[in-house]
JSON list of C-alpha atoms in Angstrom, two decimals:
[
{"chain": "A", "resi": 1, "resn": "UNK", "atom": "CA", "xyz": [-12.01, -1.38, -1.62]},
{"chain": "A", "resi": 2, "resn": "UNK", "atom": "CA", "xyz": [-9.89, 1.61, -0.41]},
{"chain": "A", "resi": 3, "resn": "UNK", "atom": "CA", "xyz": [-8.95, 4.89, -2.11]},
{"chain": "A", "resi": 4, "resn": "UNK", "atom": "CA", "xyz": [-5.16, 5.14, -1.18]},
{"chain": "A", "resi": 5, "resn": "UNK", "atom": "CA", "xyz": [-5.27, 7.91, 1.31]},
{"chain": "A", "resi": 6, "resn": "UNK", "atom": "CA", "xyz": [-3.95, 7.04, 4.02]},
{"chain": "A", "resi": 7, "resn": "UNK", "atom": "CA", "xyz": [-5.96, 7.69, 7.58]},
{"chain": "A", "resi": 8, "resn": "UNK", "atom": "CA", "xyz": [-2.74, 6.96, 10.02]},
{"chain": "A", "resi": 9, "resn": "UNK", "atom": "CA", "xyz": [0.80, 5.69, 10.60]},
{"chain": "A", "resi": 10, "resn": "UNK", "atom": "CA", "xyz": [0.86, 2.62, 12.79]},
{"chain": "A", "resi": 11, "resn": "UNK", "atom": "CA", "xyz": [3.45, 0.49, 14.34]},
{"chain": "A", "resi": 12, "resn": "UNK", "atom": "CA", "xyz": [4.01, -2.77, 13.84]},
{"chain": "A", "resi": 13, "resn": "UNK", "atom": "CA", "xyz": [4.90, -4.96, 17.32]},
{"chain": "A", "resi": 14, "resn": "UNK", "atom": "CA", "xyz": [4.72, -8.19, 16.55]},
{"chain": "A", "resi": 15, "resn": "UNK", "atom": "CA", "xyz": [5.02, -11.02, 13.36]},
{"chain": "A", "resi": 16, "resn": "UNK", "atom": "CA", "xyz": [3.85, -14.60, 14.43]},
{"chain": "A", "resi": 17, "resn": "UNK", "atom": "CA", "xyz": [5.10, -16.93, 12.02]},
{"chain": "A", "resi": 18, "resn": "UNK", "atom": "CA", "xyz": [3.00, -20.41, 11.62]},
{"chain": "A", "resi": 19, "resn": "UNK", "atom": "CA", "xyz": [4.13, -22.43, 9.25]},
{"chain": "A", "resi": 20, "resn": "UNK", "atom": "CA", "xyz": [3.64, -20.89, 6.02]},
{"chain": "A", "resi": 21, "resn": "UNK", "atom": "CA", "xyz": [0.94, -17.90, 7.45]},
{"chain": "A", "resi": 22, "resn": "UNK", "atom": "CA", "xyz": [2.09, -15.66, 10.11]},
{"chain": "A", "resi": 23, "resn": "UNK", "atom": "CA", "xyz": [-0.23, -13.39, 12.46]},
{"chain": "A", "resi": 24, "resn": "UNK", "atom": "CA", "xyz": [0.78, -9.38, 11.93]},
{"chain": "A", "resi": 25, "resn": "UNK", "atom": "CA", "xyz": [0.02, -7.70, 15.39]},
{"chain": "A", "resi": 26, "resn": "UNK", "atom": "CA", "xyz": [0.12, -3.11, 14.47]},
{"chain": "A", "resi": 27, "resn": "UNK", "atom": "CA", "xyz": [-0.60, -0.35, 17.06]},
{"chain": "A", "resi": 28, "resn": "UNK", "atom": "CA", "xyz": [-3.05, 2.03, 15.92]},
{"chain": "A", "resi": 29, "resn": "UNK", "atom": "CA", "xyz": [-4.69, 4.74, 17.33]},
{"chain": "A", "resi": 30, "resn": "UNK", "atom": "CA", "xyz": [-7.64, 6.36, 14.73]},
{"chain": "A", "resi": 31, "resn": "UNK", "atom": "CA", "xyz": [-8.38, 3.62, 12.73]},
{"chain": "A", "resi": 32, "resn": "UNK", "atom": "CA", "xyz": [-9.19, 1.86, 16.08]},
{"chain": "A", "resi": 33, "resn": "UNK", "atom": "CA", "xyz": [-12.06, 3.62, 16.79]},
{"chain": "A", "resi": 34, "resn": "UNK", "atom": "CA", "xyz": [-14.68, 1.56, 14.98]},
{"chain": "A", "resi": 35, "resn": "UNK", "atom": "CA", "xyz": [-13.06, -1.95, 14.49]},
{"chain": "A", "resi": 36, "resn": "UNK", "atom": "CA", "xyz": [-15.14, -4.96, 13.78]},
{"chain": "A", "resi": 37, "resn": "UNK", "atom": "CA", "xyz": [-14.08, -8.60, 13.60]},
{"chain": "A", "resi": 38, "resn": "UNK", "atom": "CA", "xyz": [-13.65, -9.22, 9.89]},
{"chain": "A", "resi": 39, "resn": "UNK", "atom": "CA", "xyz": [-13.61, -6.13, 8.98]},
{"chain": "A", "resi": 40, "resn": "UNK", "atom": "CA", "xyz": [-11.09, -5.03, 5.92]},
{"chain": "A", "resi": 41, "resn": "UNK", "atom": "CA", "xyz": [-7.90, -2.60, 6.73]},
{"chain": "A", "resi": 42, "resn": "UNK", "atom": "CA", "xyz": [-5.01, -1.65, 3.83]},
{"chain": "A", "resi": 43, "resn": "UNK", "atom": "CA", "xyz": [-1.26, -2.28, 5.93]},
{"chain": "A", "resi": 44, "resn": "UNK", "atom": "CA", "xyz": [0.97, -1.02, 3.38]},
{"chain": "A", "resi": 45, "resn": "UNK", "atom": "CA", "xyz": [-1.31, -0.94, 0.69]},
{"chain": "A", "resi": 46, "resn": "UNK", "atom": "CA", "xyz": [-2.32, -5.29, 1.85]},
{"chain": "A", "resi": 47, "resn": "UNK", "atom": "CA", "xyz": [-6.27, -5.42, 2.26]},
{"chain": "A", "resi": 48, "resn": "UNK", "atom": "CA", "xyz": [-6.40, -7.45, 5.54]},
{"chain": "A", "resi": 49, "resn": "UNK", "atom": "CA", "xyz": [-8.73, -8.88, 7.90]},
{"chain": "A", "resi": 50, "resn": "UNK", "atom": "CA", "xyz": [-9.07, -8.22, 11.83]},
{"chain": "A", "resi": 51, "resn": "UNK", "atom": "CA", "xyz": [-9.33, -11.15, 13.56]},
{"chain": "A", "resi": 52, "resn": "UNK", "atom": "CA", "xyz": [-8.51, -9.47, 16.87]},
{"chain": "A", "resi": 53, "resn": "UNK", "atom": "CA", "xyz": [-7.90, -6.68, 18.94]},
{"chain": "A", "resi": 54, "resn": "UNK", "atom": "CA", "xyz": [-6.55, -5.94, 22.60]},
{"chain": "A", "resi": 55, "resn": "UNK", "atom": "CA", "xyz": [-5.54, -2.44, 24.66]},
{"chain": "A", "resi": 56, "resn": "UNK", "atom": "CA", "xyz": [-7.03, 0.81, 25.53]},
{"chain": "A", "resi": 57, "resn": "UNK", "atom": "CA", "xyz": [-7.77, 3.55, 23.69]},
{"chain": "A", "resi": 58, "resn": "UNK", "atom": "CA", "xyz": [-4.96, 5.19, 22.28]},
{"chain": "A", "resi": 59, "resn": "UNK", "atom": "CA", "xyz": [-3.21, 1.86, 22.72]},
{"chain": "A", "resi": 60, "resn": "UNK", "atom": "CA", "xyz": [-4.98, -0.99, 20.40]},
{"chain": "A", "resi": 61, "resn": "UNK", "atom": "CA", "xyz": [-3.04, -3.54, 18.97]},
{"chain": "A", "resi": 62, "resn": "UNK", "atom": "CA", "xyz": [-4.52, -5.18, 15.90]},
{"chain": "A", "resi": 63, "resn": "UNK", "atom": "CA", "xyz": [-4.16, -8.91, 14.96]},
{"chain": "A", "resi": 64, "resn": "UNK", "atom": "CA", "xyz": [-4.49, -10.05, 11.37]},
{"chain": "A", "resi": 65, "resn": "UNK", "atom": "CA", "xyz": [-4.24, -13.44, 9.63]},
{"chain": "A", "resi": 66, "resn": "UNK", "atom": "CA", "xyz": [-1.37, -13.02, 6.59]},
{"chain": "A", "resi": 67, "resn": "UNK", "atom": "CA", "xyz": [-1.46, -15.87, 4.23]},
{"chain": "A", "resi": 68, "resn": "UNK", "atom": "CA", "xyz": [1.89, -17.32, 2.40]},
{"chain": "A", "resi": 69, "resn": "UNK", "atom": "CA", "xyz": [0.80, -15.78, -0.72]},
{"chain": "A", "resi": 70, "resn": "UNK", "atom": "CA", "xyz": [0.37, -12.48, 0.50]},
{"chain": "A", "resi": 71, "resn": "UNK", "atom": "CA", "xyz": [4.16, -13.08, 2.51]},
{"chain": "A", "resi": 72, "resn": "UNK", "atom": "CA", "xyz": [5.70, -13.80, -0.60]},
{"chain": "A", "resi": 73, "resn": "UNK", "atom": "CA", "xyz": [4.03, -11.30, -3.10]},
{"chain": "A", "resi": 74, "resn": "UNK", "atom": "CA", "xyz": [4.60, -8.57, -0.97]},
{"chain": "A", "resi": 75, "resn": "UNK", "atom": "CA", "xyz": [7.13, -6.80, 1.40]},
{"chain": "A", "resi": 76, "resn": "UNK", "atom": "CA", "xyz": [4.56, -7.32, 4.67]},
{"chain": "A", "resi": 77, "resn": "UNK", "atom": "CA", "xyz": [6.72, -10.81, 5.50]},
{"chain": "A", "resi": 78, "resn": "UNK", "atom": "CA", "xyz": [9.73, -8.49, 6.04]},
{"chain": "A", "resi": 79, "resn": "UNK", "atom": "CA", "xyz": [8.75, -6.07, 8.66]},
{"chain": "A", "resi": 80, "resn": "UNK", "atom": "CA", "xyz": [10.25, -6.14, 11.84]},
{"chain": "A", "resi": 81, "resn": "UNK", "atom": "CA", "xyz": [9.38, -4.48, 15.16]},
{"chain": "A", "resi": 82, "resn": "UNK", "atom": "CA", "xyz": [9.01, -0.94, 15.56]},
{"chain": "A", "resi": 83, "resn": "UNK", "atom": "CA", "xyz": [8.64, -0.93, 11.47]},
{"chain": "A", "resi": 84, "resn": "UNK", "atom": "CA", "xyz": [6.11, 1.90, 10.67]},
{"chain": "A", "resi": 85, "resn": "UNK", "atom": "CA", "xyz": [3.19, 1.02, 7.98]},
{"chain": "A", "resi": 86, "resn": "UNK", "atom": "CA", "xyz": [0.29, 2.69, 6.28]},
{"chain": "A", "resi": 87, "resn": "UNK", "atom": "CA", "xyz": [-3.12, 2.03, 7.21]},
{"chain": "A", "resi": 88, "resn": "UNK", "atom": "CA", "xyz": [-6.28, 2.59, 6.12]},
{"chain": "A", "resi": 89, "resn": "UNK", "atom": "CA", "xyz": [-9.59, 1.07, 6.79]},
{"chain": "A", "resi": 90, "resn": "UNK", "atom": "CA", "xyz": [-12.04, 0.07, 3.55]},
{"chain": "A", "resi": 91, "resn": "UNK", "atom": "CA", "xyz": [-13.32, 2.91, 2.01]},
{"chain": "A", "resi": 92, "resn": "UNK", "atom": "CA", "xyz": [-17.45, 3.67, 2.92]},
{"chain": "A", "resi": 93, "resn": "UNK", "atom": "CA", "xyz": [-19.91, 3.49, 0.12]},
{"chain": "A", "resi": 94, "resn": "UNK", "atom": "CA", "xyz": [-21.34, 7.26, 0.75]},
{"chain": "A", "resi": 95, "resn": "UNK", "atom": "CA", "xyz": [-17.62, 8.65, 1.31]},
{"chain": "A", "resi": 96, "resn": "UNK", "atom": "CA", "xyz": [-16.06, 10.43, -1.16]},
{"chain": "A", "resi": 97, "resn": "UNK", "atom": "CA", "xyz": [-13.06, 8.82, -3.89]},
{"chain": "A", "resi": 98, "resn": "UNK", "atom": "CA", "xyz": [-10.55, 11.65, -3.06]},
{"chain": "A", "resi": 99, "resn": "UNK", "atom": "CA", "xyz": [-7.64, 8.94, -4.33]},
{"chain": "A", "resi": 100, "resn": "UNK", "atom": "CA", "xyz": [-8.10, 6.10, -6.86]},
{"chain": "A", "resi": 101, "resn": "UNK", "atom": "CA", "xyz": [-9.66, 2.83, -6.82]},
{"chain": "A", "resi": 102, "resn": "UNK", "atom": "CA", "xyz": [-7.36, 0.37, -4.87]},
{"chain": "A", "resi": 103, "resn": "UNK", "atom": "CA", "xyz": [-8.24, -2.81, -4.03]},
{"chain": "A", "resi": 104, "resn": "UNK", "atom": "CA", "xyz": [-5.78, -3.51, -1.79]},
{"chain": "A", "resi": 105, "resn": "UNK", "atom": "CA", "xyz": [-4.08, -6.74, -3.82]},
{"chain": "A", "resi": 106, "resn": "UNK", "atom": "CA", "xyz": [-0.73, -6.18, -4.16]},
{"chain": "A", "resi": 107, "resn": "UNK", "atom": "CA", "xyz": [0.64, -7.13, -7.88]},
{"chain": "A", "resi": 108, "resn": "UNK", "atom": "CA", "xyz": [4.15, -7.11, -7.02]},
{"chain": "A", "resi": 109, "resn": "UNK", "atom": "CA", "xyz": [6.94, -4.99, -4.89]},
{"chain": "A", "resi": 110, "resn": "UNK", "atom": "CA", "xyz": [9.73, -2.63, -6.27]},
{"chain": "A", "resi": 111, "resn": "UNK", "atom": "CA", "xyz": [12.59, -0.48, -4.35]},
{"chain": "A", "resi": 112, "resn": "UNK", "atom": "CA", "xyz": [13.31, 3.08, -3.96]},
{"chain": "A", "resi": 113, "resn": "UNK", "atom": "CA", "xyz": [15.80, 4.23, -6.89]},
{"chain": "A", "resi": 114, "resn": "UNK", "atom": "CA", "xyz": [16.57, 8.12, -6.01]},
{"chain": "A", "resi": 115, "resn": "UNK", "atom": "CA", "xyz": [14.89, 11.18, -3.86]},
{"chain": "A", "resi": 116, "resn": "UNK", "atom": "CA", "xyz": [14.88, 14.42, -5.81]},
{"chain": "A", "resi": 117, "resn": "UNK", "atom": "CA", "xyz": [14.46, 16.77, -2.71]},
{"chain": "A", "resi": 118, "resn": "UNK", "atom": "CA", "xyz": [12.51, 20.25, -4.75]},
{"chain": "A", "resi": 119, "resn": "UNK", "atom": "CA", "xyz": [11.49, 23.56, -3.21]},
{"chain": "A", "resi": 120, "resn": "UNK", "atom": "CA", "xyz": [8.31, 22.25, -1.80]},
{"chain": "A", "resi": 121, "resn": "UNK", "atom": "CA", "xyz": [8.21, 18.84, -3.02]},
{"chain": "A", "resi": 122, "resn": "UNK", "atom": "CA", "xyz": [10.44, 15.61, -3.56]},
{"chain": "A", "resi": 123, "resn": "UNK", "atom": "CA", "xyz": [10.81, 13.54, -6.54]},
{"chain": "A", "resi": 124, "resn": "UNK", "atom": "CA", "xyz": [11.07, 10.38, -6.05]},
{"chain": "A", "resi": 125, "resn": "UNK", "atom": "CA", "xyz": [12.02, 6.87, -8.47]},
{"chain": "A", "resi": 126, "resn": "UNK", "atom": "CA", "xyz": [10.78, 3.57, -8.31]},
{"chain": "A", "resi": 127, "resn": "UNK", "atom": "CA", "xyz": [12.34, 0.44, -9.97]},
{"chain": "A", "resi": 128, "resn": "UNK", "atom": "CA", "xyz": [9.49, -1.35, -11.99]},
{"chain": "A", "resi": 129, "resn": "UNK", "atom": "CA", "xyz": [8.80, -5.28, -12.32]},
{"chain": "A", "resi": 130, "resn": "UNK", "atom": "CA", "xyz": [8.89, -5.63, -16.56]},
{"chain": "A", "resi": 131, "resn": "UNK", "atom": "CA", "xyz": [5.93, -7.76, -15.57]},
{"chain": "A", "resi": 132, "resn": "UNK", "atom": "CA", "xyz": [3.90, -4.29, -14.51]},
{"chain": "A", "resi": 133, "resn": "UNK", "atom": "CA", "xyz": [5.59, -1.89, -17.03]},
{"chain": "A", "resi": 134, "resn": "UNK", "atom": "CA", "xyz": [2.55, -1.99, -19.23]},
{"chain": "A", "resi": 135, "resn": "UNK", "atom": "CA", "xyz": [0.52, -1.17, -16.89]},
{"chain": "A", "resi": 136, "resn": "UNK", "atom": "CA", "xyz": [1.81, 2.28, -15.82]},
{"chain": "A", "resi": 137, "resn": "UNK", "atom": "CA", "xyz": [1.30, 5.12, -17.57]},
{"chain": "A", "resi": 138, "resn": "UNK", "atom": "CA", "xyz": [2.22, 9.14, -17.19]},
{"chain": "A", "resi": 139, "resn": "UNK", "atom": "CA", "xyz": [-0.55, 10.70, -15.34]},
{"chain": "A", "resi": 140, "resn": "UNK", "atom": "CA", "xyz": [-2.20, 7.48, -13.97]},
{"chain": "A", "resi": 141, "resn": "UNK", "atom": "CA", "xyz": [-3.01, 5.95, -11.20]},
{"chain": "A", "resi": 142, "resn": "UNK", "atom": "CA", "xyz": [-0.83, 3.45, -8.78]},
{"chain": "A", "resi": 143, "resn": "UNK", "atom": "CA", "xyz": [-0.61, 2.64, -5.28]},
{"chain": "A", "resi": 144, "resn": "UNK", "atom": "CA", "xyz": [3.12, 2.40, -3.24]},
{"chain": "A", "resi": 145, "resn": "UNK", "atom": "CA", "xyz": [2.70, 0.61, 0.04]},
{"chain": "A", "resi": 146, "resn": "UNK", "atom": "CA", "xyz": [-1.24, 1.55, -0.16]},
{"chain": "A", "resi": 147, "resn": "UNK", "atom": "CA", "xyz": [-0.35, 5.73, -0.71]},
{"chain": "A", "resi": 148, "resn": "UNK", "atom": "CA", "xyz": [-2.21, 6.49, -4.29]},
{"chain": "A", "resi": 149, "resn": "UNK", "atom": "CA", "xyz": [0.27, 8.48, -6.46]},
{"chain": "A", "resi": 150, "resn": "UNK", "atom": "CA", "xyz": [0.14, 9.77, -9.85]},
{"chain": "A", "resi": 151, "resn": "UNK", "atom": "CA", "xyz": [2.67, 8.53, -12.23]},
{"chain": "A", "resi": 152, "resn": "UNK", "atom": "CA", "xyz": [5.10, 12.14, -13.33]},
{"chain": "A", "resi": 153, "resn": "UNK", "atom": "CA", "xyz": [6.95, 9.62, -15.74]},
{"chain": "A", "resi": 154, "resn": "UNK", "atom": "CA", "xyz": [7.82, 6.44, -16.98]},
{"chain": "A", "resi": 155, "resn": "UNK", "atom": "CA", "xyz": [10.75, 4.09, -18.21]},
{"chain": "A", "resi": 156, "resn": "UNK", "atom": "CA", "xyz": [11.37, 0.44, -19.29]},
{"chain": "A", "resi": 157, "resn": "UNK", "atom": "CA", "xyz": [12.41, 0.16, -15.74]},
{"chain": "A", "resi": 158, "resn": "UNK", "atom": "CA", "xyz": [11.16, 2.69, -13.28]},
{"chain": "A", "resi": 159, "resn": "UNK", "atom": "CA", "xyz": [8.33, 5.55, -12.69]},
{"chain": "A", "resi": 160, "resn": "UNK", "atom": "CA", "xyz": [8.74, 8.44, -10.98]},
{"chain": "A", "resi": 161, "resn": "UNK", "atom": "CA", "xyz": [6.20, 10.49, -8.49]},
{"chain": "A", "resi": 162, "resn": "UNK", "atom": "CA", "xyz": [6.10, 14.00, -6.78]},
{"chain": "A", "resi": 163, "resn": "UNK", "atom": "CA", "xyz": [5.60, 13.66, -3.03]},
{"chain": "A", "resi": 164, "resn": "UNK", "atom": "CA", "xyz": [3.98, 16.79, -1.31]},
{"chain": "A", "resi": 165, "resn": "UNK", "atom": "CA", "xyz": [4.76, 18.02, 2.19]},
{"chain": "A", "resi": 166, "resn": "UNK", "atom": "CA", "xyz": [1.66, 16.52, 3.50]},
{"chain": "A", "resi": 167, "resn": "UNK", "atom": "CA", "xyz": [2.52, 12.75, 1.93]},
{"chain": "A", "resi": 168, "resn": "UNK", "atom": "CA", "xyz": [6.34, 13.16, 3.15]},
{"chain": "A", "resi": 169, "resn": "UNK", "atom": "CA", "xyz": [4.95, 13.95, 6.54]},
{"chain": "A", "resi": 170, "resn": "UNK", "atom": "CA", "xyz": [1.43, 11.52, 6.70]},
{"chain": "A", "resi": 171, "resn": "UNK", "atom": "CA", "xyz": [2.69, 8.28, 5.14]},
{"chain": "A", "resi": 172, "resn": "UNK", "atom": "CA", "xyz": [5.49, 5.85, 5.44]},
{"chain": "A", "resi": 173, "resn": "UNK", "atom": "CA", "xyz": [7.07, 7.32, 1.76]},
{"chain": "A", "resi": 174, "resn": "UNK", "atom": "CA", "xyz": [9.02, 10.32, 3.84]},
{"chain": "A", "resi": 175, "resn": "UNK", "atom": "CA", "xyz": [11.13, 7.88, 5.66]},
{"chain": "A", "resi": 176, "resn": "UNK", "atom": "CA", "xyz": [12.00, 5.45, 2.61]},
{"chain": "A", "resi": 177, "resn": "UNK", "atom": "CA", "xyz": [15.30, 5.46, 1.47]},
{"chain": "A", "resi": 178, "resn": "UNK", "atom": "CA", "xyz": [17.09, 4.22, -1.92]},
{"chain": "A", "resi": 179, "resn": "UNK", "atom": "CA", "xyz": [17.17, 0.46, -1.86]},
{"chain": "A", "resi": 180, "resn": "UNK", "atom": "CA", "xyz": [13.88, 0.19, 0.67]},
{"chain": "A", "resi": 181, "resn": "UNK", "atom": "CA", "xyz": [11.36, -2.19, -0.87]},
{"chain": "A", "resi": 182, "resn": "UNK", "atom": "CA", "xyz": [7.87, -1.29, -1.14]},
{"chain": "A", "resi": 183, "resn": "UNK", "atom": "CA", "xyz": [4.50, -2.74, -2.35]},
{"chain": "A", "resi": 184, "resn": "UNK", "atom": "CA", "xyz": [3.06, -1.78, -5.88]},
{"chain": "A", "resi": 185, "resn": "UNK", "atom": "CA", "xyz": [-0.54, -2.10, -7.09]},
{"chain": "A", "resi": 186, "resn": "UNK", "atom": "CA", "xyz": [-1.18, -0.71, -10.62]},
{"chain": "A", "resi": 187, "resn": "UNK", "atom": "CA", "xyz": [-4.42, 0.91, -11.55]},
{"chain": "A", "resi": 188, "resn": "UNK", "atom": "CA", "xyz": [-7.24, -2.24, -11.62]},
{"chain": "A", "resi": 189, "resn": "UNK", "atom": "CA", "xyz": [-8.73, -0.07, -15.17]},
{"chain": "A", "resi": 190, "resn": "UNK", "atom": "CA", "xyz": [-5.38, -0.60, -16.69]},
{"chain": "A", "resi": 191, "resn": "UNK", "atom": "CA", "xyz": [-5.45, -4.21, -15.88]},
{"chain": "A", "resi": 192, "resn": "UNK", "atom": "CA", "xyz": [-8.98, -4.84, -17.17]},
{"chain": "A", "resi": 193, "resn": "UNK", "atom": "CA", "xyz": [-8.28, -3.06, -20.37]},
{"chain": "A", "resi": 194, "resn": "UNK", "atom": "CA", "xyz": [-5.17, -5.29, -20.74]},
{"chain": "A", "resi": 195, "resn": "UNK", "atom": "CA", "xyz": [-6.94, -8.75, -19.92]},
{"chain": "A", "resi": 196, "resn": "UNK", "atom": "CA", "xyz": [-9.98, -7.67, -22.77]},
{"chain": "A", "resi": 197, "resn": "UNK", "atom": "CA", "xyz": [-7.24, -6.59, -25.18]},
{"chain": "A", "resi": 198, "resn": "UNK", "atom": "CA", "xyz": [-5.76, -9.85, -24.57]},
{"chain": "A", "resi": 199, "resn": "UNK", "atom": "CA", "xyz": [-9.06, -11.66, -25.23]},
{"chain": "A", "resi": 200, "resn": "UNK", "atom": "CA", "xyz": [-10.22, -9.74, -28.21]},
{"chain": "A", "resi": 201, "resn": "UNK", "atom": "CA", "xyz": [-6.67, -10.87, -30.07]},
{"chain": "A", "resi": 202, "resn": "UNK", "atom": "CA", "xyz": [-6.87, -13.91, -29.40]}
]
């Protein structure tokens, strides 16, 4: 599980395709410090798992195993070298909950509709799957390649967020432009509620 605040910007330098997996190779510095093999990390809001590590301090590159589901639900088949991506490592059980729960399974990807640039924040647009729309609400929860955000509104089509100067400048989302694909994950309540709604009417 991981809270969607992100703990550093890596760097992705290599994507091993193999068949219908590929092997995701990131730079990272901090989230480095304590890596175990097996162990859970968020790239772009995609839980993960290390299965190896090489370099010196300051200059680890990670290796994880990237299944053809997660390549084709989600934008991580599409990175190239020298892409930047969002990392964070599974949340600990005595650490605080400072974002919302995210669990790091990705329900489906959307693109970057506008940038509202504000005084001291940005407003930005998303394009929403119809597939998801029900799941989004104003003033909840959802994850955008791993960063939680709350939802400032909502269409048929699209939601809209309020980046601060320390998201712009800490995560990926300060560098995306219109048209840039990301990864969404809706808020896990939301889908619960819907699934026992779903059961109950039936």
């Amino acid at each position: 599980m991981f809270t969607g605040i992100i703990e550093e910007v890596g760097e992705v330098v290599g994507l091993e395709r193999r068949g219908d997996s590929a092997v995701l190779t990131v730079h990272a510095d901090t989230i480095s410090s304590d890596l175990v093999h097996g162990a859970s990390i968020a790239v772009n809001g995609v839980c993960l798992t290390v299965v190896g590590w090489d370099g010196p301090a300051g200059e680890v590159r990670i290796d994880f195993d990237v299944m053809g589901e997660t390549l084709a639900r989600s934008v991580i088949g599409s990175l190239d070298v020298g892409d930047r991506v969002n990392l964070e490592r599974a949340v600990r059980a005595d650490a605080r909950l400072d974002g919302h729960v995210v669990q790091g399974h990705v329900d489906g990807t959307g693109v970057v509709l506008s940038r509202t640039p504000g005084d001291a924040w940005e407003a930005v647009r998303f394009g929403l799957p119809a597939e998801l729309a029900r799941f989004v609400a104003e003033k909840g929860s959802i994850a955008v390649d791993g960063v939680s955000l709350t939802v400032s509104e909502v269409g048929p089509d699209f939601f809209g967020v309020g980046l601060i100067p320390e998201t712009l400048r800490a995560t990926t989302l300060g560098g995306r432009l219109p048209g840039d694909p990301v990864n969404l994950e809706v808020d896990v309540l939301a889908k619960y509620v819907a699934r026992l709604m779903e059961t109950v009417q039936s």
